[in-house]
Every structure is written in C-alpha cells, then in structure tokens.
Tab-separated table of C-alpha atoms and ligand atoms in Angstrom:
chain	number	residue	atom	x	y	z
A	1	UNK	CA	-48.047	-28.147	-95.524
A	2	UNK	CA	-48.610	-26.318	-98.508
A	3	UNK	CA	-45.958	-27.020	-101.326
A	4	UNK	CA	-45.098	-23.396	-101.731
A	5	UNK	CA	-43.860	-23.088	-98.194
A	6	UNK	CA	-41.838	-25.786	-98.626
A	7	UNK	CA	-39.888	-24.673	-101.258
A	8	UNK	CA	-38.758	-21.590	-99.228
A	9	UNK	CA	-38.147	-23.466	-96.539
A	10	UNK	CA	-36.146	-26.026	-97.985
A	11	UNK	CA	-34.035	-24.037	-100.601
A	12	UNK	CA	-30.810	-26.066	-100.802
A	13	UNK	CA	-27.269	-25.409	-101.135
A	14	UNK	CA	-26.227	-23.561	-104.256
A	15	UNK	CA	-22.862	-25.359	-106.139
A	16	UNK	CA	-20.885	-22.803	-104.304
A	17	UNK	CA	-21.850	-24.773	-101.073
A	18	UNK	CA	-20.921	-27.749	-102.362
A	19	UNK	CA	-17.144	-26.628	-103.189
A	20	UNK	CA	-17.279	-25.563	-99.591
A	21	UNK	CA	-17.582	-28.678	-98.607
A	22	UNK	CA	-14.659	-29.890	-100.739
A	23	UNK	CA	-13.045	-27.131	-98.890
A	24	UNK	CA	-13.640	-28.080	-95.880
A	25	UNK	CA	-13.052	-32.128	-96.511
A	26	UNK	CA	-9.560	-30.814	-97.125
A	27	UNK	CA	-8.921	-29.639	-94.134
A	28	UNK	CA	-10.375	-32.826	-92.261
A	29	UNK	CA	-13.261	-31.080	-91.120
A	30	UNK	CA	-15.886	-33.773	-89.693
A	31	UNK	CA	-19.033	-32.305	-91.318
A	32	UNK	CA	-22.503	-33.834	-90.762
A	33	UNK	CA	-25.097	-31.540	-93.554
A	34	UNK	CA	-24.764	-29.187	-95.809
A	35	UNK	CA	-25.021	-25.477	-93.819
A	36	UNK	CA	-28.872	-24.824	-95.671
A	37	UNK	CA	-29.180	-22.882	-98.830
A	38	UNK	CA	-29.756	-18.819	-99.297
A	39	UNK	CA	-33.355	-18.935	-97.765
A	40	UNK	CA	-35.951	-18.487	-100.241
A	41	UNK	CA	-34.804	-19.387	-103.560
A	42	UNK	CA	-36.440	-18.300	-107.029
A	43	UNK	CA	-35.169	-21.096	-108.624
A	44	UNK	CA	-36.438	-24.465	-106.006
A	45	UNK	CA	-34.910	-27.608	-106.341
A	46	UNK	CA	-38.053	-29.932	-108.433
A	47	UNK	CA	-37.781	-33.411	-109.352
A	48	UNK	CA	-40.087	-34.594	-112.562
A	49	UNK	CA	-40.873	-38.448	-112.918
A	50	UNK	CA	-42.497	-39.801	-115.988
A	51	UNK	CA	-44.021	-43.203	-115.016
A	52	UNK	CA	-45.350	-45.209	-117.860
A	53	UNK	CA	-47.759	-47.761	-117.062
A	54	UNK	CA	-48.975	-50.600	-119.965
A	55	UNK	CA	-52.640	-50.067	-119.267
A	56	UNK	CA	-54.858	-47.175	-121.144
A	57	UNK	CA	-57.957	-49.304	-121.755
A	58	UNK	CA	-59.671	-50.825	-119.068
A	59	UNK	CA	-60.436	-47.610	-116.492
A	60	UNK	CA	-61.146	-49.792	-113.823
A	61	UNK	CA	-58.307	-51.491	-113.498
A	62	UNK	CA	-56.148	-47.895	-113.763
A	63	UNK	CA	-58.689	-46.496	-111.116
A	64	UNK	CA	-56.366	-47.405	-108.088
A	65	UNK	CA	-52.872	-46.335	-109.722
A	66	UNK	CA	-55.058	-42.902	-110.445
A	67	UNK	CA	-55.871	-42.637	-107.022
A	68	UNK	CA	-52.733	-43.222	-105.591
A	69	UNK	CA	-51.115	-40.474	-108.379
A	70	UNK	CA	-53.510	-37.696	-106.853
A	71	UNK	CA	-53.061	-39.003	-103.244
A	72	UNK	CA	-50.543	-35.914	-101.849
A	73	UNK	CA	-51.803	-32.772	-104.002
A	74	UNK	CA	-50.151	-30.930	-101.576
A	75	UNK	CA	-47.065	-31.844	-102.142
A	76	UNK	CA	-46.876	-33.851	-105.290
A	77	UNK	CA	-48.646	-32.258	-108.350
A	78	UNK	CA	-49.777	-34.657	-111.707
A	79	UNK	CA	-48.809	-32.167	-114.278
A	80	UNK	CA	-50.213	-34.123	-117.124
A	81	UNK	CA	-51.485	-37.685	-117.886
A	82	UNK	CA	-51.345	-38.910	-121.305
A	83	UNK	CA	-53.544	-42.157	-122.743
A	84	UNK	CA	-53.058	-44.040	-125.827
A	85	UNK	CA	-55.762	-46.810	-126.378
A	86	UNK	CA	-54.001	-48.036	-129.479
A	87	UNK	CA	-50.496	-47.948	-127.477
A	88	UNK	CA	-52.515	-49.350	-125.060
A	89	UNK	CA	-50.369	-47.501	-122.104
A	90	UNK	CA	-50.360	-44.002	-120.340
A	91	UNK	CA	-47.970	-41.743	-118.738
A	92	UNK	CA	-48.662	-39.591	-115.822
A	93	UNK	CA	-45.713	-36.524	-115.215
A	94	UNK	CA	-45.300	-35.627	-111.408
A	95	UNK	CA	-43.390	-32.987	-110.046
A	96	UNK	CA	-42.130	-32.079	-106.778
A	97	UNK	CA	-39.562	-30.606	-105.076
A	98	UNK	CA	-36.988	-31.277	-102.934
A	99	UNK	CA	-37.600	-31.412	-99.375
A	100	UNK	CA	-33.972	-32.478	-98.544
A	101	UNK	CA	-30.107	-32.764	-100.976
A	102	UNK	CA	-27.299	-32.693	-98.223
A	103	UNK	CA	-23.664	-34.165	-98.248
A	104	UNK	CA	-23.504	-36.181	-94.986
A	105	UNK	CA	-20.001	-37.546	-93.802
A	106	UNK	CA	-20.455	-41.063	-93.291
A	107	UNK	CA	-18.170	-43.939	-92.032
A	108	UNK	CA	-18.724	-46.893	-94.559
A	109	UNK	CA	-16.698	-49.442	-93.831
A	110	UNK	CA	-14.432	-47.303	-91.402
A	111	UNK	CA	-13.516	-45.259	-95.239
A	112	UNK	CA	-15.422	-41.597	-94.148
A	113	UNK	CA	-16.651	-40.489	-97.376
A	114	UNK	CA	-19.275	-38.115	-98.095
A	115	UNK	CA	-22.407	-39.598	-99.284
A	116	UNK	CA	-26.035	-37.537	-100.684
A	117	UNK	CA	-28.958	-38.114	-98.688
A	118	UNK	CA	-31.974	-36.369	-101.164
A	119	UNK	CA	-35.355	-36.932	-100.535
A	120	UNK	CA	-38.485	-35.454	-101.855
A	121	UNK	CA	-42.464	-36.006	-101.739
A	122	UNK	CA	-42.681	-37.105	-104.832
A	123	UNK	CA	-41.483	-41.147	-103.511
A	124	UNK	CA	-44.224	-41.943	-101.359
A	125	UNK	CA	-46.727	-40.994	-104.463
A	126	UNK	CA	-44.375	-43.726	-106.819
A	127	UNK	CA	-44.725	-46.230	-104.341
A	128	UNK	CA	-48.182	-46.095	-103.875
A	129	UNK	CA	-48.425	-45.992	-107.267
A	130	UNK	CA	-46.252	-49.057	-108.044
A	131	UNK	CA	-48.043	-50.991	-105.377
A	132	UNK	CA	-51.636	-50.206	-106.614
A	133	UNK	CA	-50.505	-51.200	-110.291
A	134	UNK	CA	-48.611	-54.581	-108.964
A	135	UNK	CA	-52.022	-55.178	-106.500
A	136	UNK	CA	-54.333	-54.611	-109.785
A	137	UNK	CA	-55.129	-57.498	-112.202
A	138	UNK	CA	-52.990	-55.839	-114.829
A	139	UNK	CA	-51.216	-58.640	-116.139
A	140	UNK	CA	-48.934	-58.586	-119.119
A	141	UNK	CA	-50.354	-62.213	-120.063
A	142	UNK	CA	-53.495	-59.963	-120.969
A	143	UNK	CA	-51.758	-57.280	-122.074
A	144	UNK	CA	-51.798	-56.072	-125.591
A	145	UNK	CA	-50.562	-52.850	-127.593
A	146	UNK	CA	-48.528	-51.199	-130.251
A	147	UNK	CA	-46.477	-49.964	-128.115
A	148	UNK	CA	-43.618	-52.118	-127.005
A	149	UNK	CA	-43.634	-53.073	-123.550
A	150	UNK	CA	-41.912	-55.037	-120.813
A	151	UNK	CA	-43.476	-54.325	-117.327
A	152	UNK	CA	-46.705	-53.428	-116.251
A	153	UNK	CA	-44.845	-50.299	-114.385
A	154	UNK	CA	-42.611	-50.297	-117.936
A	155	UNK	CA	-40.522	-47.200	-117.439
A	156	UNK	CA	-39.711	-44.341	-114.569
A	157	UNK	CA	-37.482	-41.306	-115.858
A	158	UNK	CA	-36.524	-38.660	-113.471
A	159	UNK	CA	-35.420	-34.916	-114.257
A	160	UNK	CA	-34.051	-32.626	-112.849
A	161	UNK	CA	-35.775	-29.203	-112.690
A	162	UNK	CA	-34.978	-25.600	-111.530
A	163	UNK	CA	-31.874	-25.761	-109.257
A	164	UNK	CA	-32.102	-29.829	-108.625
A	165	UNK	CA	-29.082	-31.397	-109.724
A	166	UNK	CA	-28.500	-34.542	-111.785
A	167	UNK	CA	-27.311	-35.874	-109.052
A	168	UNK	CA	-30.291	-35.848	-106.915
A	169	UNK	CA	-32.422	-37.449	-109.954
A	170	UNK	CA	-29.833	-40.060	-110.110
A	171	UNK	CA	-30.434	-40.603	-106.007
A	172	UNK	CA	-34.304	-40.629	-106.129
A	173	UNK	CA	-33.872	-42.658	-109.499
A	174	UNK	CA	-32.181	-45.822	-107.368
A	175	UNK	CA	-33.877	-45.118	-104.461
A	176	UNK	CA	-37.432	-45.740	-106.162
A	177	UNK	CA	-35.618	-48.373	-108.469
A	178	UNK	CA	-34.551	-50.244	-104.590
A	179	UNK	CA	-38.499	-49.909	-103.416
A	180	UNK	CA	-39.876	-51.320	-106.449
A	181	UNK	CA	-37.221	-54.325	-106.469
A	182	UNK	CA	-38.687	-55.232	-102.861
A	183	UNK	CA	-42.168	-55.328	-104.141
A	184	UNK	CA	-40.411	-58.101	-106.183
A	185	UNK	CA	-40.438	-56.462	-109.282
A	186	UNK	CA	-36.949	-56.489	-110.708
A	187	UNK	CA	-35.267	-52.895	-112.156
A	188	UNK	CA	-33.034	-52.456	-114.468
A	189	UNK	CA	-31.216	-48.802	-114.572
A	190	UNK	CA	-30.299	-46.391	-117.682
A	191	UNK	CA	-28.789	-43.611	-118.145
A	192	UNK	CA	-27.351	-41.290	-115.854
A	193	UNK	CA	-28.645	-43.685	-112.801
A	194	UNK	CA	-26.378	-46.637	-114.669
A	195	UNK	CA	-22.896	-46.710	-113.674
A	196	UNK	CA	-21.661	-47.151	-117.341
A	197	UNK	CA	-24.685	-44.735	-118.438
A	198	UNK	CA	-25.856	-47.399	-120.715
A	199	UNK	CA	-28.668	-45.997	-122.951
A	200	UNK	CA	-32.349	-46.742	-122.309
A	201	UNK	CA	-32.320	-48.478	-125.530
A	202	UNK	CA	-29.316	-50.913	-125.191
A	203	UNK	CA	-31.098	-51.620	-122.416
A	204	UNK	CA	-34.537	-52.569	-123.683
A	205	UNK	CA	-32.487	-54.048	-126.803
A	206	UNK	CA	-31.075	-56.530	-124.417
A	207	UNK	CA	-34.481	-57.457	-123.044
A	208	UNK	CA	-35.852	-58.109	-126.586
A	209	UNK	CA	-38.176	-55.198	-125.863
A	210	UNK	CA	-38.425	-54.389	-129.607
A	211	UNK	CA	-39.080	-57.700	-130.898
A	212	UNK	CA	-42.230	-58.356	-132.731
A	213	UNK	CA	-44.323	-61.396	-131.103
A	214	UNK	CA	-46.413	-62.232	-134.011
A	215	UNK	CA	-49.427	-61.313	-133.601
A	216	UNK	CA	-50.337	-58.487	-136.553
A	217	UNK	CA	-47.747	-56.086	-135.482
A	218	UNK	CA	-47.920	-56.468	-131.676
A	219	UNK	CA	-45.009	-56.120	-130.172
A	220	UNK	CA	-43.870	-57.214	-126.673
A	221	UNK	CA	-40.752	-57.785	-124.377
A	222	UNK	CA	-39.695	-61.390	-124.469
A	223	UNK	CA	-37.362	-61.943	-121.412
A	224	UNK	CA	-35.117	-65.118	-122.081
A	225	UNK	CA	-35.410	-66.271	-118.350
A	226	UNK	CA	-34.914	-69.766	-116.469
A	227	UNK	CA	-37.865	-70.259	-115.036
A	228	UNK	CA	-37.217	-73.778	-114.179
A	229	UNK	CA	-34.080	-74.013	-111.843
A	230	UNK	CA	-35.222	-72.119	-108.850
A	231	UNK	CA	-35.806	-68.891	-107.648
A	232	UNK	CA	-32.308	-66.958	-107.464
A	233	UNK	CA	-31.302	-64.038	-109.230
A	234	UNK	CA	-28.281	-65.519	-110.789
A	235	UNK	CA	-30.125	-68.513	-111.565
A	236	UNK	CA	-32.986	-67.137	-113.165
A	237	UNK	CA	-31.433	-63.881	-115.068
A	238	UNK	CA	-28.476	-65.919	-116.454
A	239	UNK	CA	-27.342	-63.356	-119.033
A	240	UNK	CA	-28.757	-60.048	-118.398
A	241	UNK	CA	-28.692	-59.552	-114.596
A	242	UNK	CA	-31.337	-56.011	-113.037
A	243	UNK	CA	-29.341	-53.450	-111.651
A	244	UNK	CA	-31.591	-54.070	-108.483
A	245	UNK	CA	-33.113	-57.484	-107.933
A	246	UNK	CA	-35.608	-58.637	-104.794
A	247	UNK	CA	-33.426	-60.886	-103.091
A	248	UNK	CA	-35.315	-64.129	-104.407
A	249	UNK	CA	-37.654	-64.171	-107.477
A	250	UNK	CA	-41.322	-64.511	-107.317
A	251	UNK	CA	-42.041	-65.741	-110.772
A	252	UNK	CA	-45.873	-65.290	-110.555
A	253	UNK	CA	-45.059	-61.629	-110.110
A	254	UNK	CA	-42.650	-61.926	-112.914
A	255	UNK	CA	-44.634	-63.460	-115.030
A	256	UNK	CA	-47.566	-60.726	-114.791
A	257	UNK	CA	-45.611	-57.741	-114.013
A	258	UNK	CA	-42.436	-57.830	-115.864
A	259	UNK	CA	-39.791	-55.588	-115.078
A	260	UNK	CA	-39.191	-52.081	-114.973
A	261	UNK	CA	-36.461	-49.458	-116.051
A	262	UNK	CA	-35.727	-46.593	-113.986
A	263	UNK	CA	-33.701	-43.545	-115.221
A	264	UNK	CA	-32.255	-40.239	-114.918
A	265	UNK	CA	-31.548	-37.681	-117.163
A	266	UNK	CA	-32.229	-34.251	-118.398
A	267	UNK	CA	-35.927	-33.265	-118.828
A	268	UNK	CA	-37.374	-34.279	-122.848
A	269	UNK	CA	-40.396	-33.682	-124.416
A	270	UNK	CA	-42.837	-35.769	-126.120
A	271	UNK	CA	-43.808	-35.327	-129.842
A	272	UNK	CA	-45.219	-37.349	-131.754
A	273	UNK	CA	-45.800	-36.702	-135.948
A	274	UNK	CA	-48.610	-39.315	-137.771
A	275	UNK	CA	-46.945	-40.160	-141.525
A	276	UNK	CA	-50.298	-41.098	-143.460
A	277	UNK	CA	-48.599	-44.197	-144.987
A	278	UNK	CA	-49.016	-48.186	-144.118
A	279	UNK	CA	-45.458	-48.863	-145.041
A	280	UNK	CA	-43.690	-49.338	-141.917
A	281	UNK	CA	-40.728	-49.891	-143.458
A	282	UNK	CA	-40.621	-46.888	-145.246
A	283	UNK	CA	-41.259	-44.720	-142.186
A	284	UNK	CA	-38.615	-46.822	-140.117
A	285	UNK	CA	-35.928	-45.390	-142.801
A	286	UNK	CA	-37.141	-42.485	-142.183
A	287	UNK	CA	-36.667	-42.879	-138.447
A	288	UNK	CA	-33.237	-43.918	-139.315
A	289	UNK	CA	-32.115	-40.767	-140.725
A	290	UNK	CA	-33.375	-38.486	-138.429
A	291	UNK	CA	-31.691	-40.259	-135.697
A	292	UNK	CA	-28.152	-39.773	-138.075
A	293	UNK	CA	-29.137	-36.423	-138.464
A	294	UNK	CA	-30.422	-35.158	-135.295
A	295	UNK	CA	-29.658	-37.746	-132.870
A	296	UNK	CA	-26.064	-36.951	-132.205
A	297	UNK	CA	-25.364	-37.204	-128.130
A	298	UNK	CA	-24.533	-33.833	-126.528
A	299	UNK	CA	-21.266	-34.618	-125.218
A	300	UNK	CA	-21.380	-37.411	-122.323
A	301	UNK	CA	-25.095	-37.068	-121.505
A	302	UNK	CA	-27.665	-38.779	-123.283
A	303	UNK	CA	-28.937	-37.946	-126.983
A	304	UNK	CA	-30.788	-35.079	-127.145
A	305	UNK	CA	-32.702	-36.580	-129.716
A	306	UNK	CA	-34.832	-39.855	-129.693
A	307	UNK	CA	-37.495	-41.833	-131.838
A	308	UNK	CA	-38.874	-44.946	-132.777
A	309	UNK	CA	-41.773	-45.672	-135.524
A	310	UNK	CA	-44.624	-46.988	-134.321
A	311	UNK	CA	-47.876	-48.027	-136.036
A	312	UNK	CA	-50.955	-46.450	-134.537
A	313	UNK	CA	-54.211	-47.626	-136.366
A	314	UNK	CA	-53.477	-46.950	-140.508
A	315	UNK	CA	-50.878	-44.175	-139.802
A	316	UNK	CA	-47.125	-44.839	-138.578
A	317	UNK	CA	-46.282	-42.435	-135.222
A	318	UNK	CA	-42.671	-41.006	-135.628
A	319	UNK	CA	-42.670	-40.732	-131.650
A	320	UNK	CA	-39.286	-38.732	-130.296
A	321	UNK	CA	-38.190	-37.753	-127.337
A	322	UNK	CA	-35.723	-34.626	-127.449
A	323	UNK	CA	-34.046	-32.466	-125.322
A	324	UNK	CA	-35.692	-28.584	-125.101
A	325	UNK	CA	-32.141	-26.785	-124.799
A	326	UNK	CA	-30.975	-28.691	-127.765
A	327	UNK	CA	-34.145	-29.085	-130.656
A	328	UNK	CA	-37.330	-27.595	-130.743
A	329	UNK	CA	-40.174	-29.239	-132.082
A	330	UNK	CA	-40.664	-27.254	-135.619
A	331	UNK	CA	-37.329	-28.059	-136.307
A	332	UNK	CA	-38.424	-31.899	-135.789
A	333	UNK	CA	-41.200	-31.550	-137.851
A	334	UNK	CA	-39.286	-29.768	-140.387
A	335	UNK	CA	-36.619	-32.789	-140.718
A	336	UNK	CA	-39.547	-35.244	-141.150
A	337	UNK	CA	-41.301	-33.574	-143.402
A	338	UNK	CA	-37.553	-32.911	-145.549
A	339	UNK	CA	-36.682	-36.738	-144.859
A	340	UNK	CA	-39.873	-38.024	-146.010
A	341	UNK	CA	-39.920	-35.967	-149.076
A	342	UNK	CA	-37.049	-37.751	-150.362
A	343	UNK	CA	-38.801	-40.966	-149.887
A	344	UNK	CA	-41.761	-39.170	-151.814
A	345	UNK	CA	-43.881	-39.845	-148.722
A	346	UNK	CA	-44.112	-35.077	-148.189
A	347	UNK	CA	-47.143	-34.907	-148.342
A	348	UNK	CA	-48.442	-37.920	-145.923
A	349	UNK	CA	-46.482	-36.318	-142.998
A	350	UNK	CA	-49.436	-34.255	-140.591
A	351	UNK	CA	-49.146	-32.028	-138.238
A	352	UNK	CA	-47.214	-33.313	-135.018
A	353	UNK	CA	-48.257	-32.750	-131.305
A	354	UNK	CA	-46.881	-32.721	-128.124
A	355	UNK	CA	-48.006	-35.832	-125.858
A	356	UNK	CA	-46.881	-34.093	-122.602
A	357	UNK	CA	-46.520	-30.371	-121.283
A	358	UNK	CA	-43.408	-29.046	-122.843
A	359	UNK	CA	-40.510	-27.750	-120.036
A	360	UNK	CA	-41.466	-23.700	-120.508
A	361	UNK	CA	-45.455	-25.281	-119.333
A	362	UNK	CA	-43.813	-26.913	-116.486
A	363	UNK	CA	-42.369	-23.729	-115.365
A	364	UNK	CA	-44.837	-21.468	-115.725
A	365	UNK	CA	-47.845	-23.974	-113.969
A	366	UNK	CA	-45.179	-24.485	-111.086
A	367	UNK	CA	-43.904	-20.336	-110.746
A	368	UNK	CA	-48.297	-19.833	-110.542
A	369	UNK	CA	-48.242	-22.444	-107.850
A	370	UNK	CA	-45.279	-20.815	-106.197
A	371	UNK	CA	-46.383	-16.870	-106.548
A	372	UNK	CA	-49.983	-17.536	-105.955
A	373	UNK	CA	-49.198	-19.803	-103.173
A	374	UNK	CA	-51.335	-22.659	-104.276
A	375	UNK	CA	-52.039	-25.854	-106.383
A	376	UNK	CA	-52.992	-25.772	-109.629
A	377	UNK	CA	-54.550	-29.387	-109.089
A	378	UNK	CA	-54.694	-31.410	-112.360
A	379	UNK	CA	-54.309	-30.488	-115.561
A	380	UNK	CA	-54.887	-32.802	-118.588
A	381	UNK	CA	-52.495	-33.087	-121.677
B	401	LIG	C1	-60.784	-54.554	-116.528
B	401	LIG	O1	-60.404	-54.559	-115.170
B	401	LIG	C2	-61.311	-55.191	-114.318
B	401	LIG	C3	-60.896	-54.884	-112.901
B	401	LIG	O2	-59.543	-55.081	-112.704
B	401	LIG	C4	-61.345	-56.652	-114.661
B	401	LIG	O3	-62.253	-57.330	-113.813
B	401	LIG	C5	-61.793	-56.804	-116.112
B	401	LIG	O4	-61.702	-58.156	-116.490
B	401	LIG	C6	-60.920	-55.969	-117.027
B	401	LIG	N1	-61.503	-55.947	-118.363
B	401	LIG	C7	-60.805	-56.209	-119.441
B	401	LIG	C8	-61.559	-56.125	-120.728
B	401	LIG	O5	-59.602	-56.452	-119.396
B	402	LIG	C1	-31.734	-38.132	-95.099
B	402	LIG	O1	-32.687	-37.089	-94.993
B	402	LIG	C2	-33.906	-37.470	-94.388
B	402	LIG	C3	-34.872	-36.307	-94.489
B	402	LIG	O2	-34.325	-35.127	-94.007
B	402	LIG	C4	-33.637	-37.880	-92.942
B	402	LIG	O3	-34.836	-38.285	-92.325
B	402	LIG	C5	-32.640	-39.020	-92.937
B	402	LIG	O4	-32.311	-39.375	-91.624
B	402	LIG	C6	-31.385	-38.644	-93.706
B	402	LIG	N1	-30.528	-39.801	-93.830
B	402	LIG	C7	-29.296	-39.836	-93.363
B	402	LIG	C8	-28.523	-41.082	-93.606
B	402	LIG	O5	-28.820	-38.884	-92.778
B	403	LIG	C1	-47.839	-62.339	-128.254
B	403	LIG	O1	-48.736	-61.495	-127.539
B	403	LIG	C2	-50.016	-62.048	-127.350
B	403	LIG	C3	-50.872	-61.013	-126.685
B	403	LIG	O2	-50.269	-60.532	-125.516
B	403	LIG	C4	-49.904	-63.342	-126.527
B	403	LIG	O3	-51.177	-63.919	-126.409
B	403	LIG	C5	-48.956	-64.303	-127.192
B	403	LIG	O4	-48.729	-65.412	-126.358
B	403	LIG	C6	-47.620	-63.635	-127.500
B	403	LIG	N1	-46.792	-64.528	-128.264
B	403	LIG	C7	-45.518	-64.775	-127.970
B	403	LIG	C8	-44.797	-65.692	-128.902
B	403	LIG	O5	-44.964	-64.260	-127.012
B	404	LIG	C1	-31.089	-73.088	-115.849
B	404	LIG	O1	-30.111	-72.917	-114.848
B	404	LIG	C2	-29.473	-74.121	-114.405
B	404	LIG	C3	-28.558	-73.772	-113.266
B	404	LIG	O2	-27.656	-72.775	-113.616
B	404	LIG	C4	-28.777	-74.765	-115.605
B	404	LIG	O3	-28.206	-75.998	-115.213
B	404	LIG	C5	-29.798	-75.025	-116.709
B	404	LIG	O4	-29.158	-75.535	-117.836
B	404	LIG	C6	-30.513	-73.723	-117.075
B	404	LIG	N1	-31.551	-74.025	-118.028
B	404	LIG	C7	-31.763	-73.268	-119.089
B	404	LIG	C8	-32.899	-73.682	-119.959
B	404	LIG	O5	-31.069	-72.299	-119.368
C-alpha cells in the first residue's frame, strides 16, 4: 500500500470529534471508535522518532540496524541519518503516519473508561531495528565516544507532526518503550511519556549519564546496579527503578546493551555550533548562560531550548536541541556568538549547522510524497 493512500484513508478525528465523544460519554452512550475523520485530510496525522544508536564507526556492525531502518519504504520513510565518528553514535529520523488514533470504551476492571488505541507503521521498523542492534556485537564494554551514552539503543524521541496529537506520541512512545523492555532491555521514560514529565536530563542525571569515566574526556553512563543478589527488578535497580522493566533481568544483556530512554514531546531541531577553543570549561559557562537565557520552559511542556558542550576533536560542540515555534537557529548562533564575546572567546565561535532536517524540510519532503503520490526514498543529512 502506498503511504499516500493511506493517509487519505486513514485521516482521523479532528479535536471536534473528540469533544463529541465527551458528549456523548455524558449521556452514557456505549461507544466502541471514534466515527472516522473528514476523509482526506491536508494536514495527516505523522509520527517522527529520532532513534539514537552508540555506534557510527564500525559499518558492519550498523549494517543490520540499516537494513532493518529501510525495511518498509512504503510506509515508513528515513528522513535523515546523521553519523558522528568522534561522538561515536548516529541518529536516523523516521516518519510515518498514523494508520489508526481512536477512543475505545473499555471495561478495565469493571470501571468503563475510554482508553486510545494509536498505531502506526512506523513500530514494526523500531522493533526490527532494536532487535538487529541488541542481535549485533555492539557492546557498550567496547564502546567508546565523546558523546555520553548509556544504551546501545541510547535514546527514542517521538513527535508529533501535522494533525497527530501529543497524545498519540505519548501512546507509541510506551508502546515501543513496552517492546523494547521484553527484548530485556530496560526503559526508562521522559517527558511527556513520564507521568510526572520528568525531563530527559533529570533522567540521564540520575543514571550518571554525564559523568566522566576517566579516560581523556570519555564519558559514559555508569549505572549503580546490584549485580550480585539475583535477577529481579527491585533487587537489581535498588534506587532508580525503569519506567518499564522485562519481568526478570538478563544481566549479560545489561551489561552490553544498557538501557534506553524513550520520550515524547514536540518536534526540535538539531544544531550544533564548533567554539575553536580547548577550554572546556570556558565553553561549559558558556553553555550555562544560554540555557539561563534561552532555556526558559514554554509553560508545562518541555524547554524549548536545550544544550550541552561537548568536545569534538580540538573544538568544543555547543550541541542544542530547540523547539522551531519558539527559537530559530540565527538567533542561537547569535546568543553564542554574544555570550562568548564576553568571555573574549567572539571570534573562535564558527559557523553552526543543522545535524538533522529542520521541521519546514520535513514538511515539504512529506507534502512531495503526498501530492506526487510517492516516496522520496532516502535522503542524507
Ligand atoms: C566491527 O563489527 C564487526 C561485526 O560485528 C566485528 O567483527 C568487528 O570486531 C568490529 N570492529 C571493531 C573495530 O569494533
Ligand atoms: C487498536 O487498533 C488496531 C489497529 O486498527 C487494532 O488491530 C486493535 O485491535 C485495536 N485495539 C483495541 C484494543 O481495540
Ligand atoms: C571507561 O570507558 C572505557 C572505554 O569504554 C572502559 O574501558 C573503562 O572500563 C571505563 N572506565 C570506567 C571506570 O567505567
Ligand atoms: C543487593 O541487594 C541485596 C538484597 O536487597 C542487599 O542485601 C545487598 O546489600 C545489596 N548489595 C549491594 C552492593 O547493594
């Protein structure tokens, strides 16, 4: 089936259908799906997952988690792919769309509540994914990188796009998270998937993902874990229990794979500026301000504005994350470049770049690939 059909086919129900069904809850109407959308919509419901895998080097050992990223093109489209062999890790950016967001009345527990069912093409290409990498002799015992890390698979983020909802990234978010917990790797959730929307970096913060391990500048999640008393979640994650757990813990896997955090929240972009300058420190201040300055959270949701300094070869990467509806990238660069100058570091700062396809890119491959009725296939950052 070709993806463009689909998304006329499966336009869902627009917000006004979903205060219907409030409506209708009210006056105890039993209700099994959502009454489908307008027909074709302009706007489709996509989902966009960022999967981060701690692997850039060794092509070989990728070449199965590559595979299994192209493996629906039909359906599921890798928008970009991103390497870093000094990062040592690379990000692949799938989109998709939403084959199915209903509110089905359900009887849990004799309580009838109204519960989401979402699903979308875009799983089946994770999980293949996730299985090829924990199948591969990727192993975070060989594993080294500038880039902080703390699973093999070391980060999903979902995002909503066009008419999808928060709500149905949040849904695909734990349903992925619950599939990768039974191929025994253990999730932890951030964000809008969390129930207390804990940030992405409390969580990592708690897993000692920023810690330094000693070797020149290497840094790598240190998980304080009791390895030694048995196998049982509560036994072996004393302090800082995943949000989803496999039932018992296979500490082989554990040990090679690490963990992974899966989130939700609204779609960011990658930039990344190089400051010419081998003091760390200096650029971590300068980190520090622009996260006062810019980094303020819009409202509930998360902070529209991220970044950590990172050293990549004899440069230091400022590398953000920020929201498009919020920042634009000059206006990062900009604040860098100001911030620096009082450190007397101006002219060190270069040129940043984007490390994935901004959101207006996103929209414009996927309106081609809905107008002209076809894939674009791949398309390299
Ligand atoms: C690269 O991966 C292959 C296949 O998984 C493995 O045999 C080889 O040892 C790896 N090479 C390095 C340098 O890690
Ligand atoms: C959720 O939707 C999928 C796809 O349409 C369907 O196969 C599945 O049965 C639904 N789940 C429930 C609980 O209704
Ligand atoms: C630091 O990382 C290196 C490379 O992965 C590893 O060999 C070493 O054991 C790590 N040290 C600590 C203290 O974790
Ligand atoms: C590991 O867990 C067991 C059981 O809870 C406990 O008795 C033991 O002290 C723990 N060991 C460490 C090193 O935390």
């Amino acid at each position: 089936m070709a993806a463009a059909t689909s998304y006329a086919t499966h336009a869902m129900a627009s917000p006004a259908g979903q205060w219907a069904i409030l409506a209708l809850l009210s006056l105890s109407v039993s209700l099994t799906a959502l009454p489908a959308g307008t027909g074709f919509s302009e706007n489709p419901k996509l989902i966009c997952c960022k999967i981060y895998i701690s692997e850039s080097r060794n092509k070989s050992a990728l070449d199965e988690i590559d595979k299994a990223a192209r493996n629906d093109p039909e359906n599921v489209v890798v928008l970009s792919k991103f390497g870093d062999h000094i990062y040592n890790r690379v990000r692949y950016t799938l989109v998709s769309y939403i084959s199915t967001s209903e509110w089905i009345y359900s009887n849990e527990g004799d309580i009838s509540k109204l519960t989401l069912n979402v699903s979308s093409p875009i799983k089946g290409v994770l999980l293949e994914m996730v299985k090829a990498a924990i199948s591969s002799t990727l192993s975070l015992d060989s594993h080294q990188g500038e880039h902080p890390r703390i699973g093999i698979i070391d980060d999903l983020s979902f995002h909503p796009l066009g008419d999808a909802k928060m709500e149905d990234a949040v849904y695909l978010a734990k349903d992925v998270a619950s599939d990768i917990a039974s191929s025994k790797v253990p999730v932890f959730l951030y964000y809008e998937a969390h129930p207390q929307r804990k940030t992405l970096s409390d969580v990592r913060r708690d897993l000692g993902y920023y810690k330094k391990n000693g070797t020149a500048g290497q840094r790598s999640g240190v998980m304080e874990l009791n390895t030694t008393e048995g196998n049982e979640p509560d036994v072996v994650f004393q302090k800082n229990k995943p949000d989803v757990c496999p039932a018992v813990v296979d500490q082989q896997i554990l040990q090679k794979k690490g963990i992974t955090t899966v989130g939700a929240m609204h779609f960011v972009e990658g930039y990344n500026v190089p400051v010419r300058s081998e003091n760390f420190k200096k650029v971590e201040d300068i980190v520090k301000r622009l996260r006062e300055q810019l980094g303020g959270r819009g409202g509930e949701g998360p902070p529209k504005f991220l970044a950590l300094a990172l050293r990549h070869g004899s440069f230091v990467e400022v590398g953000c994350l920020l929201d498009p509806n919020y920042l634009r990238a000059d206006q990062v660069q900009d604040k860098v470049k100001q911030i620096a100058a009082e450190q007397g570091l101006e002219d060190k700062v270069e040129k940043g770049y984007y490390t994935d396809i901004t959101k207006d890119m996103i929209l414009l491959h996927l309106s081609k690939i809905l107008y002209e009725n076809r894939i674009l296939g791949v398309c390299q950052s």
